Amino acid sequence: MSGYAPSEAARRSGFSLDTLRYYEKIGLLSGIGRTSGGRRVFTDDDLSWLTLFRCLRDTGMPIAEMCRYAELAREGEHTAGERQALLQRHAERVEEQMHLLQRQYDHLREKIRYYDGT
Amino acid sequence: MSGYAPSEAARRSGFSLDTLRYYEKIGLLSGIGRTSGGRRVFTDDDLSWLTLFRCLRDTGMPIAEMCRYAELAREGEHTAGERQALLQRHAERVEEQMHLLQRQYDHLREKIRYYDGT
DNA sequence: GCTTGACCTGGAGCGCACTCCAGGTTGAAG
DNA sequence: CTTCAACCTGGAGTGCGCTCCAGGTCAAGC
């Protein structure tokens, strides 16, 4: 329980091994454990961070902003408000994005239907 | 009517001047008219292409695929079926994307709500 | 006629988010 | 004990979609 090899972490998070290494290199992930031989060991906690990153990436948050969030989290509990605000602003952008996507999807469907009448 | 300067085409389509030039350079736009002095003149027809490109880009279609579509359209009426199929496949990808976005948006909202209880 | 801002070209540069590579190490299975 | 797939590092390379630049041209308003 709660000790995953890199390949397992990759499989579970949907990020590639290279991406996991990259995320650690840029400081998005930090404090990833190592075996005596130097291999990474991911905990359940690490995986739940990855789940969050997956969510934020899928909704279009830039990596720089995820770094900011992770940094705030490392600073401690007193940044909770700022972290929430950051997510809130992001959620609003996502809503706009969803509306745009829906509008353009409707256009697309209309365009496709147009081909039926030719 | 139906003769627009580049800046006007940019304003109406939401693409930058550079992007319009780029689209012409790679062959996505073709047959854009010119004044005697060499300046581009966009027709209503060009603008409706731009509206389509806006739709496809906003829904995440890669430029290479838009080029393919434009090429088919240039080949004539007999490619209508293939064009429709291309849009149809894209629409299906967009649907998946919308579902993913919705799912992750829900996660995000849950995460935000979690902060309220701390 | 002159100014000035919009426009032209070809080509270089950029930002993002990975992705790949070379060359070496580790550790579980047989 | 050997093997070999999975892992390590630092750094270079990639793909996409623009975006910017230099150096020049065009045309409407004063």
CSV table of C-alpha atoms (C1' of nucleotides) in Angstrom, one decimal:
chain,number,residue,atom,x,y,z
A,1,MET,CA,0.0,0.0,0.0
A,2,SER,CA,1.0,3.6,-0.7
A,3,GLY,CA,4.3,3.0,-2.5
A,4,TYR,CA,4.1,3.1,-6.3
A,5,ALA,CA,6.8,2.7,-9.0
A,6,PRO,CA,7.1,5.4,-11.6
A,7,SER,CA,5.4,3.3,-14.3
A,8,GLU,CA,2.5,2.6,-11.9
A,9,ALA,CA,2.2,6.3,-11.1
A,10,ALA,CA,2.2,7.1,-14.8
A,11,ARG,CA,-0.4,4.5,-15.5
A,12,ARG,CA,-2.7,5.8,-12.7
A,13,SER,CA,-2.3,9.5,-13.5
A,14,GLY,CA,-2.2,9.3,-17.2
A,15,PHE,CA,1.0,11.3,-17.4
A,16,SER,CA,4.0,9.8,-19.1
A,17,LEU,CA,7.2,8.9,-17.2
A,18,ASP,CA,9.0,11.8,-18.9
A,19,THR,CA,6.2,14.2,-17.9
A,20,LEU,CA,6.4,13.0,-14.2
A,21,ARG,CA,10.2,13.6,-14.3
A,22,TYR,CA,9.6,16.9,-16.0
A,23,TYR,CA,7.1,18.0,-13.4
A,24,GLU,CA,9.6,17.2,-10.6
A,25,LYS,CA,12.4,19.0,-12.4
A,26,ILE,CA,10.4,22.2,-12.7
A,27,GLY,CA,9.3,22.0,-9.1
A,28,LEU,CA,5.6,21.2,-9.7
A,29,LEU,CA,6.1,17.9,-7.8
A,30,SER,CA,8.4,18.1,-4.9
A,31,GLY,CA,9.4,15.8,-2.1
A,32,ILE,CA,9.0,12.6,-4.2
A,33,GLY,CA,10.5,9.8,-2.2
A,34,ARG,CA,13.4,7.6,-3.4
A,35,THR,CA,14.6,4.1,-2.8
A,36,SER,CA,18.2,3.6,-1.6
A,37,GLY,CA,19.0,3.0,-5.2
A,38,GLY,CA,17.7,6.4,-6.3
A,39,ARG,CA,14.4,5.3,-7.8
A,40,ARG,CA,11.3,7.4,-7.3
A,41,VAL,CA,8.5,6.1,-5.0
A,42,PHE,CA,5.1,7.7,-5.3
A,43,THR,CA,2.8,7.8,-2.3
A,44,ASP,CA,-1.0,8.0,-2.4
A,45,ASP,CA,-0.6,11.7,-1.5
A,46,ASP,CA,1.6,12.2,-4.6
A,47,LEU,CA,-1.0,10.4,-6.7
A,48,SER,CA,-3.8,12.7,-5.4
A,49,TRP,CA,-1.6,15.7,-6.4
A,50,LEU,CA,-1.3,14.1,-9.8
A,51,THR,CA,-5.0,13.7,-10.0
A,52,LEU,CA,-5.4,17.4,-9.3
A,53,PHE,CA,-2.8,18.3,-11.9
A,54,ARG,CA,-4.6,16.1,-14.4
A,55,CYS,CA,-7.8,18.0,-13.6
A,56,LEU,CA,-6.2,21.4,-14.0
A,57,ARG,CA,-4.3,20.5,-17.2
A,58,ASP,CA,-7.4,19.0,-18.8
A,59,THR,CA,-9.2,22.2,-18.1
A,60,GLY,CA,-6.4,24.2,-19.6
A,61,MET,CA,-4.6,25.7,-16.7
A,62,PRO,CA,-1.0,26.7,-17.7
A,63,ILE,CA,1.8,24.9,-15.9
A,64,ALA,CA,3.1,28.1,-14.4
A,65,GLU,CA,-0.2,28.6,-12.6
A,66,MET,CA,-0.2,25.0,-11.3
A,67,CYS,CA,3.3,25.7,-10.0
A,68,ARG,CA,2.0,28.8,-8.2
A,69,TYR,CA,-0.7,26.7,-6.6
A,70,ALA,CA,1.7,24.0,-5.5
A,71,GLU,CA,4.0,26.6,-4.1
A,72,LEU,CA,1.2,28.2,-2.1
A,73,ALA,CA,0.2,24.7,-0.7
A,74,ARG,CA,3.8,24.2,0.4
A,75,GLU,CA,3.7,27.5,2.3
A,76,GLY,CA,1.1,26.2,4.6
A,77,GLU,CA,-2.4,26.5,5.7
A,78,HIS,CA,-2.5,30.3,5.8
A,79,THR,CA,-2.5,30.3,2.0
A,80,ALA,CA,-5.8,28.4,1.8
A,81,GLY,CA,-7.8,31.5,0.9
A,82,GLU,CA,-5.5,32.5,-1.9
A,83,ARG,CA,-5.4,28.9,-3.3
A,84,GLN,CA,-9.2,28.8,-3.3
A,85,ALA,CA,-9.4,32.1,-5.1
A,86,LEU,CA,-6.9,30.9,-7.7
A,87,LEU,CA,-9.1,27.8,-8.3
A,88,GLN,CA,-12.2,29.9,-8.4
A,89,ARG,CA,-10.8,32.3,-11.0
A,90,HIS,CA,-9.8,29.2,-13.0
A,91,ALA,CA,-13.2,27.7,-12.7
A,92,GLU,CA,-14.7,30.9,-14.1
A,93,ARG,CA,-12.4,30.7,-17.1
A,94,VAL,CA,-13.4,27.0,-17.6
A,95,GLU,CA,-17.1,28.0,-17.6
A,96,GLU,CA,-16.4,30.5,-20.4
A,97,GLN,CA,-14.5,27.9,-22.2
A,98,MET,CA,-17.4,25.4,-21.9
A,99,HIS,CA,-19.8,27.9,-23.2
A,100,LEU,CA,-17.6,28.8,-26.2
A,101,LEU,CA,-17.1,25.1,-26.9
A,102,GLN,CA,-20.8,24.5,-26.8
A,103,ARG,CA,-21.5,27.4,-29.1
A,104,GLN,CA,-18.9,26.3,-31.6
A,105,TYR,CA,-20.1,22.7,-31.3
A,106,ASP,CA,-23.6,23.8,-32.3
A,107,HIS,CA,-22.2,25.7,-35.3
A,108,LEU,CA,-20.3,22.6,-36.3
A,109,ARG,CA,-23.4,20.4,-36.0
A,110,GLU,CA,-25.3,22.9,-38.1
A,111,LYS,CA,-22.5,22.8,-40.7
A,112,ILE,CA,-22.7,19.0,-40.8
A,113,ARG,CA,-26.4,19.0,-41.2
A,114,TYR,CA,-26.1,21.4,-44.1
A,115,TYR,CA,-24.2,18.7,-46.0
A,116,ASP,CA,-27.2,16.4,-45.6
A,117,GLY,CA,-29.3,18.8,-47.7
A,118,THR,CA,-27.0,18.7,-50.7
B,1,MET,CA,-20.2,45.8,-50.0
B,2,SER,CA,-18.1,42.6,-49.6
B,3,GLY,CA,-14.6,44.0,-49.7
B,4,TYR,CA,-12.8,44.2,-46.4
B,5,ALA,CA,-9.4,45.4,-45.5
B,6,PRO,CA,-7.1,43.1,-43.6
B,7,SER,CA,-7.7,44.9,-40.3
B,8,GLU,CA,-11.4,44.6,-40.8
B,9,ALA,CA,-11.2,40.9,-41.6
B,10,ALA,CA,-9.0,40.5,-38.5
B,11,ARG,CA,-11.6,42.3,-36.3
B,12,ARG,CA,-14.5,40.3,-37.7
B,13,SER,CA,-12.8,36.9,-37.5
B,14,GLY,CA,-10.9,37.3,-34.3
B,15,PHE,CA,-7.7,36.3,-35.9
B,16,SER,CA,-4.7,38.6,-35.9
B,17,LEU,CA,-3.3,40.1,-39.1
B,18,ASP,CA,-0.2,37.9,-38.7
B,19,THR,CA,-2.4,34.9,-38.4
B,20,LEU,CA,-4.4,35.7,-41.5
B,21,ARG,CA,-1.1,36.1,-43.4
B,22,TYR,CA,0.1,32.9,-41.9
B,23,TYR,CA,-3.0,31.0,-43.0
B,24,GLU,CA,-2.6,32.3,-46.5
B,25,LYS,CA,1.1,31.3,-46.5
B,26,ILE,CA,0.4,27.7,-45.5
B,27,GLY,CA,-2.4,27.4,-48.0
B,28,LEU,CA,-5.3,27.3,-45.6
B,29,LEU,CA,-6.7,30.5,-47.2
B,30,SER,CA,-6.3,30.7,-50.9
B,31,GLY,CA,-7.4,33.0,-53.6
B,32,ILE,CA,-7.5,36.1,-51.4
B,33,GLY,CA,-7.9,39.1,-53.7
B,34,ARG,CA,-5.5,42.0,-54.0
B,35,THR,CA,-5.8,45.6,-54.8
B,36,SER,CA,-3.6,47.0,-57.6
B,37,GLY,CA,-1.1,48.0,-54.9
B,38,GLY,CA,-0.8,44.4,-53.6
B,39,ARG,CA,-3.0,44.7,-50.5
B,40,ARG,CA,-5.3,41.9,-49.5
B,41,VAL,CA,-9.1,42.3,-50.0
B,42,PHE,CA,-11.3,39.9,-48.1
B,43,THR,CA,-14.7,39.0,-49.5
B,44,ASP,CA,-17.8,37.9,-47.6
B,45,ASP,CA,-17.0,34.4,-48.8
B,46,ASP,CA,-13.5,34.6,-47.3
B,47,LEU,CA,-15.0,35.8,-44.0
B,48,SER,CA,-17.3,32.8,-43.9
B,49,TRP,CA,-14.3,30.6,-44.3
B,50,LEU,CA,-12.7,32.4,-41.4
B,51,THR,CA,-15.8,31.9,-39.4
B,52,LEU,CA,-15.5,28.2,-40.0
B,53,PHE,CA,-11.8,28.2,-39.2
B,54,ARG,CA,-12.6,30.0,-36.0
B,55,CYS,CA,-15.1,27.3,-35.1
B,56,LEU,CA,-12.8,24.5,-35.9
B,57,ARG,CA,-9.8,26.1,-34.1
B,58,ASP,CA,-12.0,26.8,-31.0
B,59,THR,CA,-13.0,23.2,-30.9
B,60,GLY,CA,-9.4,22.1,-31.1
B,61,MET,CA,-9.0,20.9,-34.7
B,62,PRO,CA,-5.3,20.9,-35.7
B,63,ILE,CA,-4.4,23.2,-38.6
B,64,ALA,CA,-3.2,20.3,-40.7
B,65,GLU,CA,-6.7,18.9,-40.6
B,66,MET,CA,-8.3,22.3,-41.5
B,67,CYS,CA,-5.9,22.4,-44.5
B,68,ARG,CA,-7.1,19.0,-45.5
B,69,TYR,CA,-10.7,20.2,-45.4
B,70,ALA,CA,-10.0,23.3,-47.4
B,71,GLU,CA,-8.1,21.3,-50.0
B,72,LEU,CA,-11.1,18.9,-50.3
B,73,ALA,CA,-13.4,21.9,-50.8
B,74,ARG,CA,-11.2,23.2,-53.5
B,75,GLU,CA,-11.4,19.9,-55.3
B,76,GLY,CA,-15.0,20.4,-55.9
B,77,GLU,CA,-18.5,19.1,-55.1
B,78,HIS,CA,-17.6,15.4,-55.3
B,79,THR,CA,-15.7,15.6,-52.1
B,80,ALA,CA,-18.7,16.7,-50.1
B,81,GLY,CA,-19.1,13.3,-48.5
B,82,GLU,CA,-15.6,13.1,-47.4
B,83,ARG,CA,-15.7,16.6,-46.0
B,84,GLN,CA,-18.8,15.8,-44.1
B,85,ALA,CA,-17.2,12.7,-42.7
B,86,LEU,CA,-14.2,14.7,-41.6
B,87,LEU,CA,-16.4,17.2,-39.7
B,88,GLN,CA,-18.4,14.3,-38.3
B,89,ARG,CA,-15.3,12.6,-36.8
B,90,HIS,CA,-14.2,15.9,-35.4
B,91,ALA,CA,-17.6,16.5,-33.8
B,92,GLU,CA,-17.3,13.2,-32.1
B,93,ARG,CA,-13.9,14.2,-30.7
B,94,VAL,CA,-15.4,17.4,-29.5
B,95,GLU,CA,-18.2,15.6,-27.7
B,96,GLU,CA,-15.6,13.6,-25.8
B,97,GLN,CA,-13.7,16.7,-25.0
B,98,MET,CA,-16.9,18.3,-23.7
B,99,HIS,CA,-17.6,15.4,-21.5
B,100,LEU,CA,-14.1,15.3,-20.1
B,101,LEU,CA,-14.2,19.1,-19.6
B,102,GLN,CA,-17.5,18.7,-17.7
B,103,ARG,CA,-16.1,15.9,-15.5
B,104,GLN,CA,-13.0,17.8,-14.6
B,105,TYR,CA,-15.0,21.0,-14.0
B,106,ASP,CA,-17.1,19.0,-11.5
B,107,HIS,CA,-13.9,17.8,-9.8
B,108,LEU,CA,-12.7,21.4,-9.7
B,109,ARG,CA,-15.9,22.7,-8.2
B,110,GLU,CA,-15.7,19.9,-5.6
B,111,LYS,CA,-12.2,20.9,-4.7
B,112,ILE,CA,-13.2,24.5,-4.3
B,113,ARG,CA,-16.1,23.6,-2.1
B,114,TYR,CA,-13.7,21.6,0.0
B,115,TYR,CA,-11.9,24.8,0.9
B,116,ASP,CA,-15.1,26.2,2.3
B,117,GLY,CA,-15.2,23.6,5.0
B,118,THR,CA,-11.7,24.4,6.4
C,1,DG,C1',3.4,67.4,-52.1
C,2,DC,C1',4.0,65.4,-47.6
C,3,DT,C1',3.0,62.9,-43.8
C,4,DT,C1',1.5,58.9,-41.5
C,5,DG,C1',-0.6,54.8,-40.5
C,6,DA,C1',-2.0,50.6,-42.6
C,7,DC,C1',-0.1,47.3,-45.3
C,8,DC,C1',3.5,44.3,-47.8
C,9,DT,C1',7.4,40.3,-47.9
C,10,DG,C1',10.6,36.7,-46.3
C,11,DG,C1',12.3,34.8,-42.6
C,12,DA,C1',13.7,34.4,-37.8
C,13,DG,C1',12.1,33.8,-33.1
C,14,DC,C1',9.1,32.4,-29.4
C,15,DG,C1',6.4,30.0,-25.7
C,16,DC,C1',4.6,26.0,-24.2
C,17,DA,C1',4.6,21.4,-22.8
C,18,DC,C1',6.5,18.0,-23.4
C,19,DT,C1',9.6,14.1,-25.6
C,20,DC,C1',13.7,11.9,-26.7
C,21,DC,C1',18.5,10.6,-26.2
C,22,DA,C1',23.0,8.8,-24.6
C,23,DG,C1',25.2,6.6,-21.4
C,24,DG,C1',24.9,4.6,-17.1
C,25,DT,C1',22.6,2.1,-12.7
C,26,DT,C1',19.4,-0.9,-10.2
C,27,DG,C1',17.0,-4.9,-8.6
C,28,DA,C1',13.8,-8.8,-9.2
C,29,DA,C1',13.4,-13.2,-11.5
C,30,DG,C1',15.4,-17.4,-13.0
D,1,DC,C1',25.4,-15.1,-10.3
D,2,DT,C1',23.5,-13.4,-14.5
D,3,DT,C1',20.4,-11.1,-17.0
D,4,DC,C1',17.4,-7.5,-18.6
D,5,DA,C1',13.6,-4.5,-18.2
D,6,DA,C1',12.8,-0.6,-15.6
D,7,DC,C1',14.9,3.1,-13.9
D,8,DC,C1',18.3,7.2,-13.4
D,9,DT,C1',20.6,12.0,-15.1
D,10,DG,C1',21.4,16.2,-17.8
D,11,DG,C1',20.6,18.2,-21.7
D,12,DA,C1',19.1,18.6,-26.5
D,13,DG,C1',15.2,18.4,-29.7
D,14,DT,C1',10.4,18.6,-31.3
D,15,DG,C1',5.7,20.2,-32.8
D,16,DC,C1',2.5,23.5,-32.8
D,17,DG,C1',0.7,27.8,-33.8
D,18,DC,C1',1.6,31.7,-34.1
D,19,DT,C1',4.3,36.4,-33.4
D,20,DC,C1',7.7,39.6,-34.4
D,21,DC,C1',11.0,42.0,-37.1
D,22,DA,C1',13.5,44.7,-40.8
D,23,DG,C1',13.1,47.1,-44.4
D,24,DG,C1',10.2,48.7,-47.7
D,25,DT,C1',5.4,50.3,-50.2
D,26,DC,C1',0.8,52.4,-50.6
D,27,DA,C1',-2.9,55.8,-50.2
D,28,DA,C1',-6.0,58.9,-47.6
D,29,DG,C1',-6.1,63.4,-45.3
D,30,DC,C1',-4.0,67.9,-44.6
